[in-house]
Coordinates of C-alpha atoms in Angstrom, one line a residue:
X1 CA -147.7 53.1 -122.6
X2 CA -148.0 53.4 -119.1
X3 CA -149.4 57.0 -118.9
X4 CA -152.6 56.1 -121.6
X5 CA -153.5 53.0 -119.1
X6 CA -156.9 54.3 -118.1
X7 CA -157.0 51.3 -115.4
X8 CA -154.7 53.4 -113.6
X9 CA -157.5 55.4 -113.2
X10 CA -160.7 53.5 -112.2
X11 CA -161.6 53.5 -108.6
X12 CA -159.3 55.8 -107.7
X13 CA -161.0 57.2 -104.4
X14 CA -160.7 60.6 -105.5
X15 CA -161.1 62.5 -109.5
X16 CA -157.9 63.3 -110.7
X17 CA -156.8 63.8 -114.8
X18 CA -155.1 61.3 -116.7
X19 CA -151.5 62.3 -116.8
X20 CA -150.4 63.8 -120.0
X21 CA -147.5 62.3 -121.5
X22 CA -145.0 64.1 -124.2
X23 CA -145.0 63.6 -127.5
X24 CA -142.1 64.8 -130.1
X25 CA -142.0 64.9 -133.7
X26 CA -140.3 61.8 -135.7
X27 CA -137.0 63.8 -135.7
X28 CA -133.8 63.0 -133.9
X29 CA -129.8 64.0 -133.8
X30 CA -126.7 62.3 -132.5
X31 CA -124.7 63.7 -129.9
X32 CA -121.3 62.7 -132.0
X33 CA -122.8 65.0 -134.8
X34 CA -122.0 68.2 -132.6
X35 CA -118.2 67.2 -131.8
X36 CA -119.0 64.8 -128.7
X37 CA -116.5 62.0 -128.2
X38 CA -117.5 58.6 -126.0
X39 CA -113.3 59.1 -124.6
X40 CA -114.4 59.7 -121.1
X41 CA -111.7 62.7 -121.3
X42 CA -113.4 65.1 -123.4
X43 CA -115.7 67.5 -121.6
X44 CA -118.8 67.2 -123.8
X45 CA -121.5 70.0 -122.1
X46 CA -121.2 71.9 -125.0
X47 CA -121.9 69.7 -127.6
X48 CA -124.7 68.1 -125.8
X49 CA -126.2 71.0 -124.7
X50 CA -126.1 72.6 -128.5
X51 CA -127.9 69.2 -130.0
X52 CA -130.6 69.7 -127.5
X53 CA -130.8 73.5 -128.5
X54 CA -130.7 72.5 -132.2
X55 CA -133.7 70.1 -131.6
X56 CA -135.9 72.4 -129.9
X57 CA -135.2 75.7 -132.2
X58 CA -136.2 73.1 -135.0
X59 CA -139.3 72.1 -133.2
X60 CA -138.4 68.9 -130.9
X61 CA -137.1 65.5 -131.5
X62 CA -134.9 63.1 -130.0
X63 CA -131.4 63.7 -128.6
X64 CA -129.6 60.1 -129.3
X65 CA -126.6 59.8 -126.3
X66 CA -125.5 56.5 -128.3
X67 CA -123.3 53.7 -126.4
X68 CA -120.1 55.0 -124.4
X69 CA -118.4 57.4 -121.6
X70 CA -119.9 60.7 -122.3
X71 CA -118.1 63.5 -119.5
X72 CA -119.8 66.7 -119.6
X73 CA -120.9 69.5 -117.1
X74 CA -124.1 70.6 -116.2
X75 CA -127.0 69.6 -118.9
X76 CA -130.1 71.9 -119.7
X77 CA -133.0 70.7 -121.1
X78 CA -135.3 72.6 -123.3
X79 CA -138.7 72.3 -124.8
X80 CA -139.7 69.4 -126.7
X81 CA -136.7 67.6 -126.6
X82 CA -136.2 63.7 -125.4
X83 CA -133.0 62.9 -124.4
X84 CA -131.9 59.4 -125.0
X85 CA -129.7 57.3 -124.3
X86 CA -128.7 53.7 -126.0
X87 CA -128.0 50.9 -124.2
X88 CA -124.5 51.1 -122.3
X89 CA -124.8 55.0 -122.7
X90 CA -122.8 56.2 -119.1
X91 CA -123.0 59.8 -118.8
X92 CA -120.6 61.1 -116.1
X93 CA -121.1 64.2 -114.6
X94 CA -117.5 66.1 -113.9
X95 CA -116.5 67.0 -110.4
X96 CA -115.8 70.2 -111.3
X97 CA -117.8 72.7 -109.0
X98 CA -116.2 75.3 -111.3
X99 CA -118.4 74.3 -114.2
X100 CA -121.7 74.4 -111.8
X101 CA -122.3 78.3 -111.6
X102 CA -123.9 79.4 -108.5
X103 CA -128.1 80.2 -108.9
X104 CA -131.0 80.8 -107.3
X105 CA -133.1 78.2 -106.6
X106 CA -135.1 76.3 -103.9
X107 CA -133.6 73.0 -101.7
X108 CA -135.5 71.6 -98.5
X109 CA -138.2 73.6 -98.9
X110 CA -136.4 77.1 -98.2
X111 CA -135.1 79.8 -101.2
X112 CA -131.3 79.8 -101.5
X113 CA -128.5 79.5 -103.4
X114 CA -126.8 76.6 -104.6
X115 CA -124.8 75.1 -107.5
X116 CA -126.9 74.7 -110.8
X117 CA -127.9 70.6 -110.8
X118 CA -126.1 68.3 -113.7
X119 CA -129.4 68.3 -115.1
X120 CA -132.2 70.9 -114.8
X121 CA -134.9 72.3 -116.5
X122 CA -136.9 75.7 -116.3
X123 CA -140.3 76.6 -117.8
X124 CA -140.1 73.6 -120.4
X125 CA -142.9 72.1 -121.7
X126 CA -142.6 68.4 -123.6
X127 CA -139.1 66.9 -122.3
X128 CA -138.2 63.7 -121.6
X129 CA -135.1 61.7 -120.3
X130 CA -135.4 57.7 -121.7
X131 CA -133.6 55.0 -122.9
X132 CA -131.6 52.7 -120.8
X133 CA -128.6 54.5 -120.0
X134 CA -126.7 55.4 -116.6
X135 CA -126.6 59.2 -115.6
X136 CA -123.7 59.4 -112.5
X137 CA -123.7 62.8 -110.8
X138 CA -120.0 62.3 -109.3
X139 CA -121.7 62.9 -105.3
X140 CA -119.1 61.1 -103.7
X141 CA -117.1 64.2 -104.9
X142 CA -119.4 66.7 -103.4
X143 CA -121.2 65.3 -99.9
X144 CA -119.4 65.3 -96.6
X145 CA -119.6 62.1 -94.9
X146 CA -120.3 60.8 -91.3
X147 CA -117.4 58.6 -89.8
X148 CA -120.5 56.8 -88.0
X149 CA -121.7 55.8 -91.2
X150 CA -118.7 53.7 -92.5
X151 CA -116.6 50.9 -91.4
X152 CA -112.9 51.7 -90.2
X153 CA -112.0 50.5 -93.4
X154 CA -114.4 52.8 -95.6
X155 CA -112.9 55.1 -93.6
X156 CA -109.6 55.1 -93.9
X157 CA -110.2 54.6 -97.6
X158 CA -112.1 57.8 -97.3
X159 CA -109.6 59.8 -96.0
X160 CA -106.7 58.0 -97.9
X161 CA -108.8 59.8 -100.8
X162 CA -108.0 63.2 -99.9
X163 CA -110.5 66.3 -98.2
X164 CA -110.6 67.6 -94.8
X165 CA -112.2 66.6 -91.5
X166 CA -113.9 68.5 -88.8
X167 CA -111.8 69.2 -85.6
X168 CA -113.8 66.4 -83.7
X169 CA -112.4 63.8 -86.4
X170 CA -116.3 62.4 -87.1
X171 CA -117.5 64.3 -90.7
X172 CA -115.4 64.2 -93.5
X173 CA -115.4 67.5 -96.0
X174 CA -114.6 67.0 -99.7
X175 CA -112.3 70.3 -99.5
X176 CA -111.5 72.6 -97.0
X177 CA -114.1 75.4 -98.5
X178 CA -117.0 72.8 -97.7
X179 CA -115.7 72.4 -93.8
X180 CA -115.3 76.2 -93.5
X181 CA -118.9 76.7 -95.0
X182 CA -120.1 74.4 -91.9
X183 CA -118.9 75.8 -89.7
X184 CA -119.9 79.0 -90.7
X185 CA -123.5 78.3 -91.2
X186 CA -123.8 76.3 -87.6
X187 CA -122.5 78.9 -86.1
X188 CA -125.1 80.7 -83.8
X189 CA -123.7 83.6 -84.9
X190 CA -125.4 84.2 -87.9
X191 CA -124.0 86.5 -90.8
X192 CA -124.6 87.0 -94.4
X193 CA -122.1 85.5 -97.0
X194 CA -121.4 86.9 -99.8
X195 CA -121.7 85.3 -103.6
X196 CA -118.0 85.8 -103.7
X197 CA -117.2 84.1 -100.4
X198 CA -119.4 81.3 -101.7
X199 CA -117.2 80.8 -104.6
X200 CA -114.5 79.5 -102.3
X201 CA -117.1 77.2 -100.4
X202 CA -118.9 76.2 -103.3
X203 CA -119.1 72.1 -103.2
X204 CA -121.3 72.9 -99.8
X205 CA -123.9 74.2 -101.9
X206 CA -124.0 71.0 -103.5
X207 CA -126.6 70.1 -106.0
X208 CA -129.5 67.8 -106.7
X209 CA -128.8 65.6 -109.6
X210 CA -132.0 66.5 -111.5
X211 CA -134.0 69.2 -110.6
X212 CA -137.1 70.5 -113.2
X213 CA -138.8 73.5 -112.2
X214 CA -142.3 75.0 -113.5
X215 CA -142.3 72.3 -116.5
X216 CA -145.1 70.8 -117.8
X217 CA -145.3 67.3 -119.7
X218 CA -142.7 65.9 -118.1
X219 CA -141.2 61.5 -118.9
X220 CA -138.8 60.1 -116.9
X221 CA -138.2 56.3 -118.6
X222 CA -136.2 53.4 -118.2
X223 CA -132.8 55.4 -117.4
X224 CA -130.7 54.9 -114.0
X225 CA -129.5 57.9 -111.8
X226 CA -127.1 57.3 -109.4
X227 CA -124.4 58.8 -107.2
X228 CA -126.1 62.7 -106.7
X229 CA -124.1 65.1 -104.7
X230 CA -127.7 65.7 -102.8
X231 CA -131.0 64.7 -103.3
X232 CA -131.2 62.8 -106.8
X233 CA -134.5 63.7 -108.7
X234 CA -136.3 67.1 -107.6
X235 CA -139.3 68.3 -110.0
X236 CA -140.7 71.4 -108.5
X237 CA -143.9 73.1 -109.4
X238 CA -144.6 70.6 -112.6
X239 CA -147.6 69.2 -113.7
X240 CA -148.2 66.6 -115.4
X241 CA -145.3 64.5 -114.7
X242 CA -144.6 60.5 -115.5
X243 CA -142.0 58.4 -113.7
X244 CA -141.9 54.7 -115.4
X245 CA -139.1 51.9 -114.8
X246 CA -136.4 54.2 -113.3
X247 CA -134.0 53.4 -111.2
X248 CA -132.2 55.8 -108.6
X249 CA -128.9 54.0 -106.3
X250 CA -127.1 56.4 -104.3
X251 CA -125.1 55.2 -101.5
X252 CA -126.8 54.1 -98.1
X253 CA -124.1 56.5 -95.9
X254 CA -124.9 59.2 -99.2
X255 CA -126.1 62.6 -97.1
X256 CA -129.4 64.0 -98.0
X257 CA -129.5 61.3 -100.6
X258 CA -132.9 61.2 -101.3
X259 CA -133.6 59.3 -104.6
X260 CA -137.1 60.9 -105.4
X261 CA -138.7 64.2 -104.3
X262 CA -141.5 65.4 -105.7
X263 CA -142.1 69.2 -104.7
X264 CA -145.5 70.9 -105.1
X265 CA -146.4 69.2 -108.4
X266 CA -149.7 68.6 -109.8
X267 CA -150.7 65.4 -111.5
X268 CA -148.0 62.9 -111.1
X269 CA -147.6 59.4 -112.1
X270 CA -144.5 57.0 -110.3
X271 CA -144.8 53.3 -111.5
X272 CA -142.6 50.4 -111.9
X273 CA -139.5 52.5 -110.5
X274 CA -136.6 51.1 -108.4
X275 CA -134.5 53.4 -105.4
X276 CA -132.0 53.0 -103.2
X277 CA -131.2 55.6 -101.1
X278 CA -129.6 57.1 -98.8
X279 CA -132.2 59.3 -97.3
X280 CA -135.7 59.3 -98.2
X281 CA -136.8 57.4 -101.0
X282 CA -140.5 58.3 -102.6
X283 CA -140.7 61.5 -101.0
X284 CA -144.1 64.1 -101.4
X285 CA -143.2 67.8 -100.4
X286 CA -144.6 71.0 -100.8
X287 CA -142.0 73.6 -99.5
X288 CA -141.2 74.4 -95.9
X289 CA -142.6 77.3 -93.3
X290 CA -143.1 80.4 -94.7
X291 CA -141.5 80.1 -97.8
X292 CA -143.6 77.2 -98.6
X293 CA -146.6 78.6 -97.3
X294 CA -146.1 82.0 -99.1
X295 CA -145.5 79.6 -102.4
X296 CA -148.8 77.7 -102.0
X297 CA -148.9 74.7 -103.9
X298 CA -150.0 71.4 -102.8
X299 CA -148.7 68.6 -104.3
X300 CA -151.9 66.6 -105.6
X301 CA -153.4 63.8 -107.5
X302 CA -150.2 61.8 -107.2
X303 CA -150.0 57.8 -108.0
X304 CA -147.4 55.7 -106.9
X305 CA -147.8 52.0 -108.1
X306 CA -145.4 49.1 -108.4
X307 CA -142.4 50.6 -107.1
X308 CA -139.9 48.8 -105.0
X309 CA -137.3 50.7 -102.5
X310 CA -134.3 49.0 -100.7
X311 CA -132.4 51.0 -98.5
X312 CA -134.0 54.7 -97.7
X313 CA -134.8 56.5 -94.4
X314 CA -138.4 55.8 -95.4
X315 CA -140.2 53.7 -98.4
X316 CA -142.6 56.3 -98.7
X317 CA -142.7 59.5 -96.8
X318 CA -144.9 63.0 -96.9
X319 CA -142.9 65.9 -94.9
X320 CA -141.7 66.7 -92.9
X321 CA -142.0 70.2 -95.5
X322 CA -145.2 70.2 -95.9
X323 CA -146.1 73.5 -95.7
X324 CA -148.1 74.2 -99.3
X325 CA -150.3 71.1 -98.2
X326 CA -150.7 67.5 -99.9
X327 CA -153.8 65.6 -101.0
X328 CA -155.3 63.5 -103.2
X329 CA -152.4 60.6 -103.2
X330 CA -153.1 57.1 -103.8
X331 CA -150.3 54.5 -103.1
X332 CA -150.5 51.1 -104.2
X333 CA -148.7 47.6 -104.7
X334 CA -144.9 48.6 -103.2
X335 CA -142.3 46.4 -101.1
X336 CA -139.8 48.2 -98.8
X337 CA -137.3 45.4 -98.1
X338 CA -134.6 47.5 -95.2
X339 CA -135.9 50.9 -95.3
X340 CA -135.6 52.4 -91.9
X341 CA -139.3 53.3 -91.3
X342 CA -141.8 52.1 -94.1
X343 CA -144.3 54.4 -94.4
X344 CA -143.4 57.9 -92.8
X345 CA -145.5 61.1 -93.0
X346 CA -143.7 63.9 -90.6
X347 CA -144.0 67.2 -90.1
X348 CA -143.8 70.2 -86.8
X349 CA -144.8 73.2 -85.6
X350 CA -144.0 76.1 -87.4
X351 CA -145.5 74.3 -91.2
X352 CA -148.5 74.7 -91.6
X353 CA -150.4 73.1 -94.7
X354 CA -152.9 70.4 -94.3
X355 CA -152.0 66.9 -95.5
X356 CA -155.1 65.2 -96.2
X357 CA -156.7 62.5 -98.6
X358 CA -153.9 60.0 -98.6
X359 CA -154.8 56.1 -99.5
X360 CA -152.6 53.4 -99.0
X361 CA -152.9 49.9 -99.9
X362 CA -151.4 46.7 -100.6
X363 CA -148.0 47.2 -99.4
X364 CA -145.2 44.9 -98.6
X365 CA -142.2 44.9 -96.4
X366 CA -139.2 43.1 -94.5
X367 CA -136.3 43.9 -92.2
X368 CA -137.8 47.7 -91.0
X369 CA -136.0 48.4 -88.2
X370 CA -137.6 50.9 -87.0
X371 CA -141.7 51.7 -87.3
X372 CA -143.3 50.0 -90.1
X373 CA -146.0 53.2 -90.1
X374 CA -145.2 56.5 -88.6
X375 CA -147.3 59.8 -88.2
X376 CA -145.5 62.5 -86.1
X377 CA -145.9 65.9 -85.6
X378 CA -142.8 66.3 -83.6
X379 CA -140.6 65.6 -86.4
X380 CA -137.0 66.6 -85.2
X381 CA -138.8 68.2 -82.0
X382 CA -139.4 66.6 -78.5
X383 CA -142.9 66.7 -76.8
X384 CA -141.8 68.3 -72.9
X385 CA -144.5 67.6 -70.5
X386 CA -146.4 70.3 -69.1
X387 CA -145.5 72.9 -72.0
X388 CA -147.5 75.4 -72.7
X389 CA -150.3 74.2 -75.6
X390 CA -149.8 77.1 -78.3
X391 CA -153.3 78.4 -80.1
X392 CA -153.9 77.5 -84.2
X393 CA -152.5 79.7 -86.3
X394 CA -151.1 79.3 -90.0
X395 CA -147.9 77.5 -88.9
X396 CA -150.3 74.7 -87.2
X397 CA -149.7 71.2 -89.7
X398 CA -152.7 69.3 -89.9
X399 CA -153.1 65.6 -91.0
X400 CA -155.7 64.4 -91.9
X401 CA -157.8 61.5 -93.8
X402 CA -155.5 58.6 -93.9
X403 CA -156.4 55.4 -95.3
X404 CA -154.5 52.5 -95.2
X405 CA -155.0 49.1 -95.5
X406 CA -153.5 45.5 -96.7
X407 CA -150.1 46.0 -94.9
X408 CA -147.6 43.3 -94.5
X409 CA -144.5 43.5 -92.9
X410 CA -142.0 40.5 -91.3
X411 CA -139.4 42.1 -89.2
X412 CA -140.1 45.8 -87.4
X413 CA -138.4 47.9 -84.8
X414 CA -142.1 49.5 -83.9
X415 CA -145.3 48.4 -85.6
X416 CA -146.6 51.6 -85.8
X417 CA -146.4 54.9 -84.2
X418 CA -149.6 57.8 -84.3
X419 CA -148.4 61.1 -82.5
X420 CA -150.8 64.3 -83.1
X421 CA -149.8 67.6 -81.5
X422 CA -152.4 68.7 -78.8
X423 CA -153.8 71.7 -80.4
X424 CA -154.2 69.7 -84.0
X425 CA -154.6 66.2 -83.6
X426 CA -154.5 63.7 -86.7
X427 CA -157.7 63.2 -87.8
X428 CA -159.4 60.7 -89.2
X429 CA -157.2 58.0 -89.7
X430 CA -157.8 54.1 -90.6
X431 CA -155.9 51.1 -90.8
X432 CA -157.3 48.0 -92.1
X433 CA -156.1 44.5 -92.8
X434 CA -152.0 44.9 -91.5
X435 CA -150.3 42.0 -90.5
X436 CA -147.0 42.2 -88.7
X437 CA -144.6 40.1 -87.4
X438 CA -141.6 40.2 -85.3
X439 CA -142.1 43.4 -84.2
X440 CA -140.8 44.8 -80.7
X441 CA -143.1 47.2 -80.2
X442 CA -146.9 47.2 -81.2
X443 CA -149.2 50.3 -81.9
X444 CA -149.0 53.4 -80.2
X445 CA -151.4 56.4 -80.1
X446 CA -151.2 59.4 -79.0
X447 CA -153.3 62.6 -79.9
X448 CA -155.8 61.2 -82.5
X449 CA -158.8 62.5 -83.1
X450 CA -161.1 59.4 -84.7
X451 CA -159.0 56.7 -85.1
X452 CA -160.2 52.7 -87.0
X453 CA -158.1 49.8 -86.7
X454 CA -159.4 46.9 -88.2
X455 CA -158.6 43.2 -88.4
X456 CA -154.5 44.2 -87.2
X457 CA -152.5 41.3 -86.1
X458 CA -149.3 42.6 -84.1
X459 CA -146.6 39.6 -83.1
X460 CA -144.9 41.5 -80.3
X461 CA -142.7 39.6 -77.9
X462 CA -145.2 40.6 -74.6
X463 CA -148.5 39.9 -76.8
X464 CA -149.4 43.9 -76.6
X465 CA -150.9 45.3 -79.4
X466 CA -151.7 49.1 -78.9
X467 CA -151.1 51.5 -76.3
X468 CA -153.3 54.3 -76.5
X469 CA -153.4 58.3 -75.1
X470 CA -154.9 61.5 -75.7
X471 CA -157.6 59.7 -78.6
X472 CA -161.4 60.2 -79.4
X473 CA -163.7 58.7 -81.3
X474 CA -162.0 55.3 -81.2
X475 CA -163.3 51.9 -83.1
X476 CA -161.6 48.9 -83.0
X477 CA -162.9 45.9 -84.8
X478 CA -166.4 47.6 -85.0
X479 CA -166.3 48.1 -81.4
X480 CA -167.0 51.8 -80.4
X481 CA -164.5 52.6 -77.9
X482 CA -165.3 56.7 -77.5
X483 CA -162.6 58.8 -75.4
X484 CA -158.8 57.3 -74.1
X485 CA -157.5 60.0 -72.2
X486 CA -154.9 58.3 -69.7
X487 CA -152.4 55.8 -71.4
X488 CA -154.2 52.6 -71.6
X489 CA -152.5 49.1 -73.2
X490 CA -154.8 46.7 -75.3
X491 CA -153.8 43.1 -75.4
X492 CA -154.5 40.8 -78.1
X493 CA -157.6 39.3 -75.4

C-alpha cells in the first residue's frame, strides 16, 4: 500500500502530510446487475452511472466493470465509490459529442466552456478508479491533427477516414463545426459565441478524458487511459490525491495530449506510473494569468517517484500556467527515454505566481532531442534586444529554489538551458552531479541570480561546457565566480 509507505516520507527536504488514501466499506455491485451488456453496441452510461449512484446512496463500495466491451457516455463519479475494473475490462468512450453536454469548467488554465469529460468528478470525497482495465476516450474522434505530424501515408489514411481540412491543406478537422470554430476563435476579430452556436461546433470544445475537481481522497490504481480527445488526466483543486501503477498512451501526433496534469492540488502522490504522450507528460499547474491568480492555489507538497515517460513534449514540466504558484515538489528516481525536453519548467510575462522549492534527483534519460533541463521565462515569447525592462508587478513569474542533482542523460539536442527575465531573474538554482553525453550544445545561462553547478560533465562536440550572461553570484566547483555580465564561454580547462 503505497500511500501508508512512511519511507516515502523521510528526508523529504521539506514537511509535508502523508497522503490520505480512500477507504470504502466491504460492499460492492456489478455493472451487469443494472442492465449493462459487455456487446460493445449497447450504450451503457446509464446503467453504470446508476450502480455508482446506488453505491454511494448506500454508503460506498465497489463498482465491479467485470471482463468485456463496455460503450457508454460520459461517467460521473460520486462519493465513496471505487470503480473497478477486472482484468480485460475495455471501457470505450462513444464519439458521440451529443452525449457530452456542454459545461462550465476550467482548461489551460483559463474558465471556459467545454464538453463534460468521459469521466469527471465534482466535490467528491473517497473515489477511486482501480483494477486493471483499459478506459479509451475515442480522441482520435475529437482532436484536429497536423499534416506535419504524420507520414503521407498516416495521412492519406486520415483523410480517407472522413472530416474536413483547413484551406491551406496542413490541419485536419474531425467535422466541419470543429474547422469553423477555428477559424472563428483565430480570428483577430474577436466576438462572443453563443451556447447555441457552440452546439454546432461542439467537438472543438473537446474534453479531457478525466477531469476531478474540488475532491478530496482521491486513488488512481493499476488502470490504463488512453486515446483522450485532450489532455488525459486533469485533477483540479484536490487534495490528497494518489497516482500508483497507471498507465496513460495517447498518440505522439495526439494535440494537447498531455497524459498527466495536475492543477492546483494539495498533497499528491505519483509513483510507479507509465505515460506516453503526446504533449506534456507529468505536468504541475496552477491556473493561468488572471484567472489563475484570482483562483490562488498553489499546487504543493507533490511526490513524483518511480515513474517512467516515453514520448511527451517534456518528462517532467512546471508551467508554463503557473500563475497560483508551485512549491514544495520533490522528484525522484524517473527515466525519460525520447521526450522532447526532459525536465521543463516554463512560464512568461503576464503569470505571475512564484514557483519555488522544487528538488530533483536521480533521474535518467536517452534520446532528448532537444534540452535535457530547461528553465525559461520566455515561454512562447521572444527576448528583442533593447526592449524596454517592464517594473514587478503581480503578473511578474518568479522561479525560484531549484535543486537538482544526479542527472544522467546519453543523447541531447541542448544540455541545458537557464533563461531569467531581467526584471526577475531565477534564483537560486543548483545542479549537482549531471552527466551528459552526446549533447550538441552545453549549458547556457542567462539572467540567474545565484547559480551552483557542481561536478557536471558536458560531452559536447567543441568541448564547451557553459556559456554564461547576465548571472550573479556564480560557484562552480566551489570556486566563487561573483558577477558574468557579458557572454563569456567556459571550457572543460
Amino acid at each position: 500500500d503505497i500511500a501508508n509507505k512512511e519511507d516515502l516520507y523521510k528526508n523529504l527536504p521539506f514537511e509535508m502530510p502523508v497522503v490520505q488514501h480512500p477507504s470504502f466499506p466491504d460492499y460492492q455491485v456489478d455493472i451487469r446487475d443494472f442492465g449493462a451488456k459487455a456487446d460493445g453496441e449497447t450504450l451503457n452510461t446509464e446503467a453504470i452511472n446508476n450502480a455508482i449512484r446506488a453505491v454511494s446512496e448506500k454508503g460506498g463500495g465497489k463498482v465491479i466493470i467485470p471482463e468485456g466491451l463496455w460503450l457508454t457516455g460520459p461517467i460521473v463519479l460520486q462519493s465513496n465509490v471505487n470503480l473497478h475494473t477486472e482484468r480485460n475490462a475495455l471501457v470505450l468512450f462513444s464519439d458521440d459529442a451529443a452525449l457530452y453536454p456542454l459545461v462550465h469548467t476550467s482548461f489551460e488554465g483559463l474558465d471556459m466552456l467545454r464538453c463534460q469529460s468521459p469521466i469527471s468528478a465534482m466535490k467528491a470525497e473517497n473515489i477511486a478508479i482501480t483494477g486493471h482495465g483499459v478506459f479509451d476516450g475515442s480522441g482520435d474522434s475529437w482532436r484536429p491533427v497536423k499534416r506535419n505530424k504524420m507520414t503521407d501515408g498516416q495521412w492519406k489514411a486520415l483523410l480517407r477516414s472522413g472530416g474536413v481540412v483547413d484551406d491551406a491543406g496542413k490541419v485536419w478537422y474531425p467535422d466541419a463545426g470543429a474547422l469553423k470554430a477555428s477559424v472563428l476563435t483565430g480570428s483577430k476579430e474577436k466576438r462572443t459565441v453563443s451556447a447555441d452556436e457552440w452546439e454546432g461546433m461542439k467537438r472543438w470544445l473537446r474534453p479531457v478524458l478525466l477531469s476531478f475537481v474540488k475532491s478530496k481522497r482521491i486513488l488512481l490504481e493499476g488502470v490504463t487511459f488512453r486515446n483522450s480527445p485532450s489532455w488525459c488526466l486533469h485533477p483540479l483543486s484536490c487534495e490528497d490525491l494518489t497516482l500508483d501503477g497507471v498507465k496513460v498512451f495517447n498518440p505522439w501526433y495526439s494535440q494537447n495530449g498531455d497524459a498527466l496534469d495536475v492543477e492546483s492540488c494539495k498533497n499528491v502522490l505519483i509513483a510507479n506510473c507509465f505515460f506516453d504522450a503526446g504533449d506534456d507528460a507529468i505536468c504541475l499547474k496552477s491556473g493561468k494569468d488572471e484567472d489563475g491568480r484570482r483562483r490562488g492555489e498553489p499546487c504543493e507538497n507533490v511526490i513524483v517517484r518511480n515513474n517512467t515517460v516515453l514520448h511527451g513534449h517534456g518528462g517532467f514540466v512546471i508551467g508554463s500556467e503557473m500563475s497560483g504558484g508551485v512549491k514544495n515538489v520533490y522528484v525522484s528516481e524517473c527515466s525519460f527515454i525520447g521526450t522532447d525536453v526532459g525536465l521543463r519548467f516554463k512560464s512568461a510575462r503576464g503569470r505571475g505566481g512564484v514557483v519555488e522549492n522544487i528538488y530533483i534527483n536521480n533521474i535518467n534519460m536517452i534520446d532528448i532531442p532537444n534540452d535535457a533541463l530547461i528553465a525559461d521565462l520566455y515561454y512562447a515569447a521572444k527576448s528583442a534586444p533593447g526592449e524596454p525592462i517592464p517594473s514587478v508587478s503581480e503578473e511578474t513569474p518568479a522561479f525560484r529554489n531549484i535543486y537538482i542533482s544526479d542527472v544522467f542523460c546519453r543523447g541531447a539536442g541542448r544540455a541545458a538551458y537557464l533563461n531569467g527575465l531581467p526584471e526577475m531573474p531565477i534564483e537560486n538554482i543548483s545542479i549537482k552531479n549531471m552527466v551528459v553525453t552526446g549533447a550538441k550544445e552545453g549549458i547556457v545561462v542567462n539572467q540567474v541570480a545565484k547559480l551552483n553547478i557542481e561536478n557536471v560533465e558536458i560531452d559536447t562536440p567543441d568541448q564547451s561546457m557553459i556559456q554564461i550572461e547576465n548571472t550573479t553570484d556564480i560557484t562552480i566547483n566551489g570556486k566563487d565566480l561573483g558577477t558574468i555580465s557579458e557572454k563569456r564561454l567556459l571550457t572543460k580547462n
